[in-house]
mmCIF file of C-alpha atoms and ligand atoms in Angstrom:
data_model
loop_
_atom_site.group_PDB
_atom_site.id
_atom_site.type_symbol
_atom_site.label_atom_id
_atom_site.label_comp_id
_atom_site.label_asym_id
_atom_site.label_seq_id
_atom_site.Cartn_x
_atom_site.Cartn_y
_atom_site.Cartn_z
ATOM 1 C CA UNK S 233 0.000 0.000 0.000
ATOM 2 C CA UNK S 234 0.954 3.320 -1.119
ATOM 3 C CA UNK S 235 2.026 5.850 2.335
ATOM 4 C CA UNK S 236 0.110 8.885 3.031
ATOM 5 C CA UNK S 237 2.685 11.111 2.731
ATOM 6 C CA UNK S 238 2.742 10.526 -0.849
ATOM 7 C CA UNK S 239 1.286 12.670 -3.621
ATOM 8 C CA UNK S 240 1.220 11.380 -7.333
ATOM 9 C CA UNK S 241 0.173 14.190 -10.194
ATOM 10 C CA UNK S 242 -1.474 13.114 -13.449
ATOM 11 C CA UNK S 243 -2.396 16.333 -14.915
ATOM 12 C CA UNK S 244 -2.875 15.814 -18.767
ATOM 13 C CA UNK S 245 0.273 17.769 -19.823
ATOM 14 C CA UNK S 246 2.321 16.339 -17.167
ATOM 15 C CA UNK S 247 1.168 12.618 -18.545
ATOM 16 C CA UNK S 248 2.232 14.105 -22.253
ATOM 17 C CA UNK S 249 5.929 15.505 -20.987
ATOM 18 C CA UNK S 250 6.507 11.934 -18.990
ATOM 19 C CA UNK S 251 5.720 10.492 -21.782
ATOM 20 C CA UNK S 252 8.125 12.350 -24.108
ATOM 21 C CA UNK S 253 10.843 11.955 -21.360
ATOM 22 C CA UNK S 254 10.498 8.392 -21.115
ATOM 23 C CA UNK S 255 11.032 7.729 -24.880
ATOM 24 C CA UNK S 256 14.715 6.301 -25.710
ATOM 25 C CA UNK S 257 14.411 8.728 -29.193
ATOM 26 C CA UNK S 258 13.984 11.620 -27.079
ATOM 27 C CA UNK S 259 17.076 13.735 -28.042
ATOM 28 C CA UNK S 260 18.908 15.300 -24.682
ATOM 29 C CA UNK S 261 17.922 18.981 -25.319
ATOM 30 C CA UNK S 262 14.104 17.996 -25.136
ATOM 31 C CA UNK S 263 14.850 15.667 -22.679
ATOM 32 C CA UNK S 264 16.639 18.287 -20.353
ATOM 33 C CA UNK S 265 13.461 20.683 -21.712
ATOM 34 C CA UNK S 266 10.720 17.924 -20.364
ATOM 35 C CA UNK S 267 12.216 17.533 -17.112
ATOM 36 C CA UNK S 268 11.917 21.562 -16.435
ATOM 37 C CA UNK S 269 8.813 21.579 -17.228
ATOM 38 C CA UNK S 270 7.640 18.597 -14.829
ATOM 39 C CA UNK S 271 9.793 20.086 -12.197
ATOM 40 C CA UNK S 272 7.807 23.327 -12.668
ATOM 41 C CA UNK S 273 4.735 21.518 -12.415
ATOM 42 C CA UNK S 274 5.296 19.263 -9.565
ATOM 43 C CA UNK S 275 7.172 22.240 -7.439
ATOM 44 C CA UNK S 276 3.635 24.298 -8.051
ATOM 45 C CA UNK S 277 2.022 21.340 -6.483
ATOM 46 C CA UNK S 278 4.176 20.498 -3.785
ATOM 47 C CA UNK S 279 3.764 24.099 -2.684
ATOM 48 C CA UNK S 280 -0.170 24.272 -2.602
ATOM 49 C CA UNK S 281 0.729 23.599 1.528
ATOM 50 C CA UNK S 282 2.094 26.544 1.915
ATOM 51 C CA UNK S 283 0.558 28.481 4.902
ATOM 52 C CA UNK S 284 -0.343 32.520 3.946
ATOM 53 C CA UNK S 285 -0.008 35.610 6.025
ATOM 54 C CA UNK S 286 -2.209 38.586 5.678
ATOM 55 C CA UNK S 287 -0.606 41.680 3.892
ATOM 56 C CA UNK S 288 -1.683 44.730 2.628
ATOM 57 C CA UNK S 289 -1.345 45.866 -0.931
ATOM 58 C CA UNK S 290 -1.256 49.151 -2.283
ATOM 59 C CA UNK S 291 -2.620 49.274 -5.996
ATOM 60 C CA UNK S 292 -3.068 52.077 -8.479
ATOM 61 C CA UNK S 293 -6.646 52.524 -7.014
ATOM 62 C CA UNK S 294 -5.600 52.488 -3.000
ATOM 63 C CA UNK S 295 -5.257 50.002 -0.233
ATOM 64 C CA UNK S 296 -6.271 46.556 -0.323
ATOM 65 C CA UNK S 297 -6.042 43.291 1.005
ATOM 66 C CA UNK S 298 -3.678 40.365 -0.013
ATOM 67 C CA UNK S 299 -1.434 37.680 1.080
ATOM 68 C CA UNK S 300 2.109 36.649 1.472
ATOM 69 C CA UNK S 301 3.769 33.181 1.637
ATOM 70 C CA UNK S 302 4.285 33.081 5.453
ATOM 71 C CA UNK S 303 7.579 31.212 5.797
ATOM 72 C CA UNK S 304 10.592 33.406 4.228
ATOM 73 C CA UNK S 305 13.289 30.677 3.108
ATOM 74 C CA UNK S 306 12.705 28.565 0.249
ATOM 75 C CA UNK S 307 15.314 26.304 -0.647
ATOM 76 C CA UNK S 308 15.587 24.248 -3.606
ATOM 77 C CA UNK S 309 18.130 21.268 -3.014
ATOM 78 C CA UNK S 310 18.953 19.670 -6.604
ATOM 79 C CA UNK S 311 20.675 15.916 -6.298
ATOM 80 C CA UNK S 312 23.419 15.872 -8.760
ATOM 81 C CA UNK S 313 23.484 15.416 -11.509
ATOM 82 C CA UNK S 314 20.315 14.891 -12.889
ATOM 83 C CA UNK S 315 18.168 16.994 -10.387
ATOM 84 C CA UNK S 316 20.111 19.962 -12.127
ATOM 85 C CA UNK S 317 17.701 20.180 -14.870
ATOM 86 C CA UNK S 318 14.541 20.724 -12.232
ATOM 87 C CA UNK S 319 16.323 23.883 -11.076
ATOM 88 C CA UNK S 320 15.029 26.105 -13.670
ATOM 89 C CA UNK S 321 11.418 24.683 -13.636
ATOM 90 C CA UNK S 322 11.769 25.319 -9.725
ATOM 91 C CA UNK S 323 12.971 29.216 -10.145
ATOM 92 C CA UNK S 324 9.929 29.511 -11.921
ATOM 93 C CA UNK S 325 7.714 29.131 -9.171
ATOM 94 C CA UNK S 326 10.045 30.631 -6.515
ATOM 95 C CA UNK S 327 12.736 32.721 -8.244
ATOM 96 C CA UNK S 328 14.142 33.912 -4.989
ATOM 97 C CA UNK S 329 14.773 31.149 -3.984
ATOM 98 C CA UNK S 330 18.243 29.888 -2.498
ATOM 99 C CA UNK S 331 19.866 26.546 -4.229
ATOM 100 C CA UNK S 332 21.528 24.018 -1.995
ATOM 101 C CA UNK S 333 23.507 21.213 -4.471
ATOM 102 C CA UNK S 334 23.746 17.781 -3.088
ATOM 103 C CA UNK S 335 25.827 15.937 -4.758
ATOM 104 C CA UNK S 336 25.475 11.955 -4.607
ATOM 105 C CA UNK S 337 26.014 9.121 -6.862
ATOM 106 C CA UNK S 338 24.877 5.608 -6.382
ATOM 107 C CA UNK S 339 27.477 3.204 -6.335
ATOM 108 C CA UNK S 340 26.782 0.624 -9.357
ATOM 109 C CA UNK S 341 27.587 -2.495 -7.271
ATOM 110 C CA UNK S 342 26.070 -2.266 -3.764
ATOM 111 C CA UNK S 343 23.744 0.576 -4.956
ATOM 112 C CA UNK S 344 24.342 2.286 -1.904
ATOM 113 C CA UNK S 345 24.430 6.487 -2.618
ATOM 114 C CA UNK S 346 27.965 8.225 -1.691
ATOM 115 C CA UNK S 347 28.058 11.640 -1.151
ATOM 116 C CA UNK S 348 30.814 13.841 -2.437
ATOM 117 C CA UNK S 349 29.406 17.234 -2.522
ATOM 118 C CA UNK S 350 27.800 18.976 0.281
ATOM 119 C CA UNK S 351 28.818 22.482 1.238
ATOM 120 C CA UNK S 352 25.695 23.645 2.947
ATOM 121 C CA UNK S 353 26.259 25.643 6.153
ATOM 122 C CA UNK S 354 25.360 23.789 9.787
ATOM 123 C CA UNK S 355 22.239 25.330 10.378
ATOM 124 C CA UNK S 356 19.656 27.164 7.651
ATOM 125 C CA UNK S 357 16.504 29.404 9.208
ATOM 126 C CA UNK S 358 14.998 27.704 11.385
ATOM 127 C CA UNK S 359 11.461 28.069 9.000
ATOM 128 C CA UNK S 360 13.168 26.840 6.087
ATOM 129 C CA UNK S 361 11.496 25.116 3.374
ATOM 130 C CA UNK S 362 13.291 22.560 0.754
ATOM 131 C CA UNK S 363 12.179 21.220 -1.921
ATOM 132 C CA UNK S 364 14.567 18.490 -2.657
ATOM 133 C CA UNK S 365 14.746 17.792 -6.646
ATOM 134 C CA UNK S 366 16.009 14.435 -8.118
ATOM 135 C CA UNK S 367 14.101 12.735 -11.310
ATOM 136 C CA UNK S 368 14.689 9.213 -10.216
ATOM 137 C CA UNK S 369 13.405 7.723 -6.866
ATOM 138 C CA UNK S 370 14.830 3.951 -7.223
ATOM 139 C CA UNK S 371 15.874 2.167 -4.273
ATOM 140 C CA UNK S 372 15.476 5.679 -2.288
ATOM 141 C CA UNK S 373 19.130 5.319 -0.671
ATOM 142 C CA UNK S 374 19.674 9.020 -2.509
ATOM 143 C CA UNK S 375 16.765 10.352 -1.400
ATOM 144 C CA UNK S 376 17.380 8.971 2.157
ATOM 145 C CA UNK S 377 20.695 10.398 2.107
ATOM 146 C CA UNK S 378 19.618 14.010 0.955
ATOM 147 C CA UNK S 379 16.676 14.109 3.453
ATOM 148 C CA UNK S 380 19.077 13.098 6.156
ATOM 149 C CA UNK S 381 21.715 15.695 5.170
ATOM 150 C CA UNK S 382 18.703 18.486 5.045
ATOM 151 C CA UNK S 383 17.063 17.163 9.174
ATOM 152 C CA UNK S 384 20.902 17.610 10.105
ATOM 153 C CA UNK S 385 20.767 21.582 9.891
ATOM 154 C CA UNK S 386 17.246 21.791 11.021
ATOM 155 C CA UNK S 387 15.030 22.889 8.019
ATOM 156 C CA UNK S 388 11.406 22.884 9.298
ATOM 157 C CA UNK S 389 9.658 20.946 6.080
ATOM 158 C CA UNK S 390 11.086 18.948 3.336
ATOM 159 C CA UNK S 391 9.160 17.843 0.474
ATOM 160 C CA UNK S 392 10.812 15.291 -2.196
ATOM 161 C CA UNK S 393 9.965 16.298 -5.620
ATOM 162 C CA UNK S 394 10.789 12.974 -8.308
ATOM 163 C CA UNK S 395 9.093 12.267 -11.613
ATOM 164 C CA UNK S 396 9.344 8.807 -11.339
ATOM 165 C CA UNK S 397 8.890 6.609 -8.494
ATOM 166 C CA UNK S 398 9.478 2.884 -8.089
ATOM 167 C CA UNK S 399 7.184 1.306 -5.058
ATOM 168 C CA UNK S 400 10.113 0.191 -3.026
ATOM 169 C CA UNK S 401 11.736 3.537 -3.147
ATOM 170 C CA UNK S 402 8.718 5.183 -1.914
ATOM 171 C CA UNK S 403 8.219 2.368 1.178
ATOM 172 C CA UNK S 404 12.063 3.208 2.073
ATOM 173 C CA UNK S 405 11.897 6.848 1.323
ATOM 174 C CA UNK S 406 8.247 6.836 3.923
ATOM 175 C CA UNK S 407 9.501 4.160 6.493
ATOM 176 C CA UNK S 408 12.922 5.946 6.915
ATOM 177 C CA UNK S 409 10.962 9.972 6.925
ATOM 178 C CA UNK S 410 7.565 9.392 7.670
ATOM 179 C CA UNK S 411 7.635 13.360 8.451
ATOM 180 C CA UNK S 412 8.480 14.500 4.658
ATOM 181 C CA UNK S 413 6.219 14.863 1.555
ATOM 182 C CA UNK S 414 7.095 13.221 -1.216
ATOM 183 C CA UNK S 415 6.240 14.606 -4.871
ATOM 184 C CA UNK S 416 5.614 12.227 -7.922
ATOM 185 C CA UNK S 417 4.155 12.588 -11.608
ATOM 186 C CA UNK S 418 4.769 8.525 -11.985
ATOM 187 C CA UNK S 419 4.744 5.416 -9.812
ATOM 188 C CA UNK S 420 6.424 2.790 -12.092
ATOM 189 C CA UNK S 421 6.118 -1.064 -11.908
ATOM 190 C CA UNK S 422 9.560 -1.673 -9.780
ATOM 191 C CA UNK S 423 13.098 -1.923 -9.900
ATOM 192 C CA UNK S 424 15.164 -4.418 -12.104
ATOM 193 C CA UNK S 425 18.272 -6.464 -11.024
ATOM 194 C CA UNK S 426 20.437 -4.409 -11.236
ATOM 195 C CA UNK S 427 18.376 -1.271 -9.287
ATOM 196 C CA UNK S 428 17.109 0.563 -12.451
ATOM 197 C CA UNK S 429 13.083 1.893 -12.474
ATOM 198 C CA UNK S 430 10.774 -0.227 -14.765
ATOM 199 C CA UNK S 431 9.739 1.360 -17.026
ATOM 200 C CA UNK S 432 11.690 3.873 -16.384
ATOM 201 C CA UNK S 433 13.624 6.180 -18.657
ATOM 202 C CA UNK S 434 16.787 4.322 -18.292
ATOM 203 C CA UNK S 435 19.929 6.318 -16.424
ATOM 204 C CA UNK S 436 18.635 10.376 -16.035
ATOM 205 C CA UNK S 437 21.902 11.778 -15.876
ATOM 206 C CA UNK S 438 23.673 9.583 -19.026
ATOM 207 C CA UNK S 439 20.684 11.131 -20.693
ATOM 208 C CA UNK S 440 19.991 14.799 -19.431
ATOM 209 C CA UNK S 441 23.991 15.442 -20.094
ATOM 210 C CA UNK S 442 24.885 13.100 -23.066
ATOM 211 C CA UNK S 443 27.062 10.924 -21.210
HETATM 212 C C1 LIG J 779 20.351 8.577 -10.093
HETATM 213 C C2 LIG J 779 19.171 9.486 -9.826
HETATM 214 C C3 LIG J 779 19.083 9.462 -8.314
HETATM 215 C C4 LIG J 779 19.523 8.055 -7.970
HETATM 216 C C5 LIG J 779 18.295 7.250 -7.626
HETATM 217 O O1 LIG J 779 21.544 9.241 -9.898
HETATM 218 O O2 LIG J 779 19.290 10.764 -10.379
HETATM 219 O O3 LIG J 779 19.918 10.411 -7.687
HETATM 220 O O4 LIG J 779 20.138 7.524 -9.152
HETATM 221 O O5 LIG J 779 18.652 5.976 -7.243
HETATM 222 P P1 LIG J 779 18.391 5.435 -5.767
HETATM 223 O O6 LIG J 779 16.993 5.796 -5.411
HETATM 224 O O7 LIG J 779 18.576 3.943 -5.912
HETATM 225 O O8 LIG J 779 19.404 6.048 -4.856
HETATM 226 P P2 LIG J 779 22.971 8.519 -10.042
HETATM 227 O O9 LIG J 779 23.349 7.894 -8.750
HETATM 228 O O10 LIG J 779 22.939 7.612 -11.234
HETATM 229 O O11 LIG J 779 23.961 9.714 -10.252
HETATM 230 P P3 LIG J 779 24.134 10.669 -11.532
HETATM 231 O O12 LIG J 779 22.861 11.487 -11.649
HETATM 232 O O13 LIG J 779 25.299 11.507 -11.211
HETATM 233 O O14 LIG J 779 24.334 9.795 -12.739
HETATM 234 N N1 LIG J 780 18.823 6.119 -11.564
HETATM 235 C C1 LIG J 780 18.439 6.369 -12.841
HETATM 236 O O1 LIG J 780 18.919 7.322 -13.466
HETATM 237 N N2 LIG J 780 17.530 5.561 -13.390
HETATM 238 C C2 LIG J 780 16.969 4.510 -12.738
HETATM 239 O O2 LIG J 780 16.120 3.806 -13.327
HETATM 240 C C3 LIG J 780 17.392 4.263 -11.422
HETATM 241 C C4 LIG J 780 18.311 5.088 -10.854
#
């Protein structure tokens, strides 16, 4: 059984990108294009929690009433490499926003992520909000890792934003953060042998940067 804490998006036009994404004719530029514009889509939905604070507006015709997003540090936390290509669709929803880069590869044989670039400070604001960005949610030892990296200075929410989800990385991902969100626009059959989503789209990062 799916968790709670998870959120799957079938809009229409984020079925039609997927779908484009997960062809093996997709050329890399449209491939990098696709996943900005489902990281765009699912970083508009993972925000619709966001609590509001009453502020006043001043328009051409006098005072009025509006609102303001209450907490005041969004941070988007791409995995490298392949959450680099949400980062634009991300700044398009909050273009203020600060960018934290986690970088983590999985290693091929035990599958187990290793981290080798993390220069975030200690502590962020204490009512931080990340959105952590990463295509591929497979075994959910990267995910795992990034989350834990993110509790360790303190951030107040965390949502995990993927396009495609395999079951057993989303029971992982829940059972080791049951207190995080997690984002999806797919939940795929399962993992292969050798730890790769099925169907999939193959290896995200080999593809986004024509490696
Ligand atoms: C891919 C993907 C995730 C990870 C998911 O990155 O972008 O970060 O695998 O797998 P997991 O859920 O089993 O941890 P990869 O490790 O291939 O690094 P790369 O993007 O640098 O190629
Ligand atoms: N990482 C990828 O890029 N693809 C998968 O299917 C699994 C992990």
């Amino acid at each position: 059984m799916l968790p709670e804490n998870l959120h799957v998006y079938n809009h229409p036009l984020i079925q039609r990108d997927l779908t484009l994404l997960r062809d093996k004719t997709t050329p890399s530029p449209i491939f990098r294009a696709m996943i900005k514009n489902l990281a765009r889509y699912i970083v508009y939905e993972a925000s619709s929690s966001l609590e509001l604070a009453p502020q006043e507006v001043q328009t051409p015709m006098g005072a009025g009433q509006g609102v303001r997003i209450k907490c005041g540090h969004i941070v988007i936390a791409p995995i490298l490499r392949a959450g680099l290509c949400m980062i634009d669709g991300a700044f398009e929803v909050f273009p203020f926003a600060q960018v934290r880069h986690i970088g983590l590869y999985r290693n091929e044989e035990t599958l187990m992520p290793v981290e080798y670039y993390v220069k975030i400070p200690e502590e962020l604001a204490a009512d931080t909000i990340a959105f952590i960005l990463d295509p591929m949610l497979a075994t959910g030892g990267s995910a795992i890792a990034a989350v834990d990296i993110l509790k360790r200075r303190k951030v107040a929410q965390i949502h995990f934003c993927c396009l495609i989800a395999a079951p057993e990385g989303i029971e992982r991902l829940a059972e080791a953060h049951p207190d995080i969100q997690i984002h999806t626009t797919s939940v795929d059959q399962g993992l292969n042998e050798i730890g790769y989503i099925l169907p999939g789209l193959g290896d995200a990062g080999d593809r986004a940067f024509n490696t």
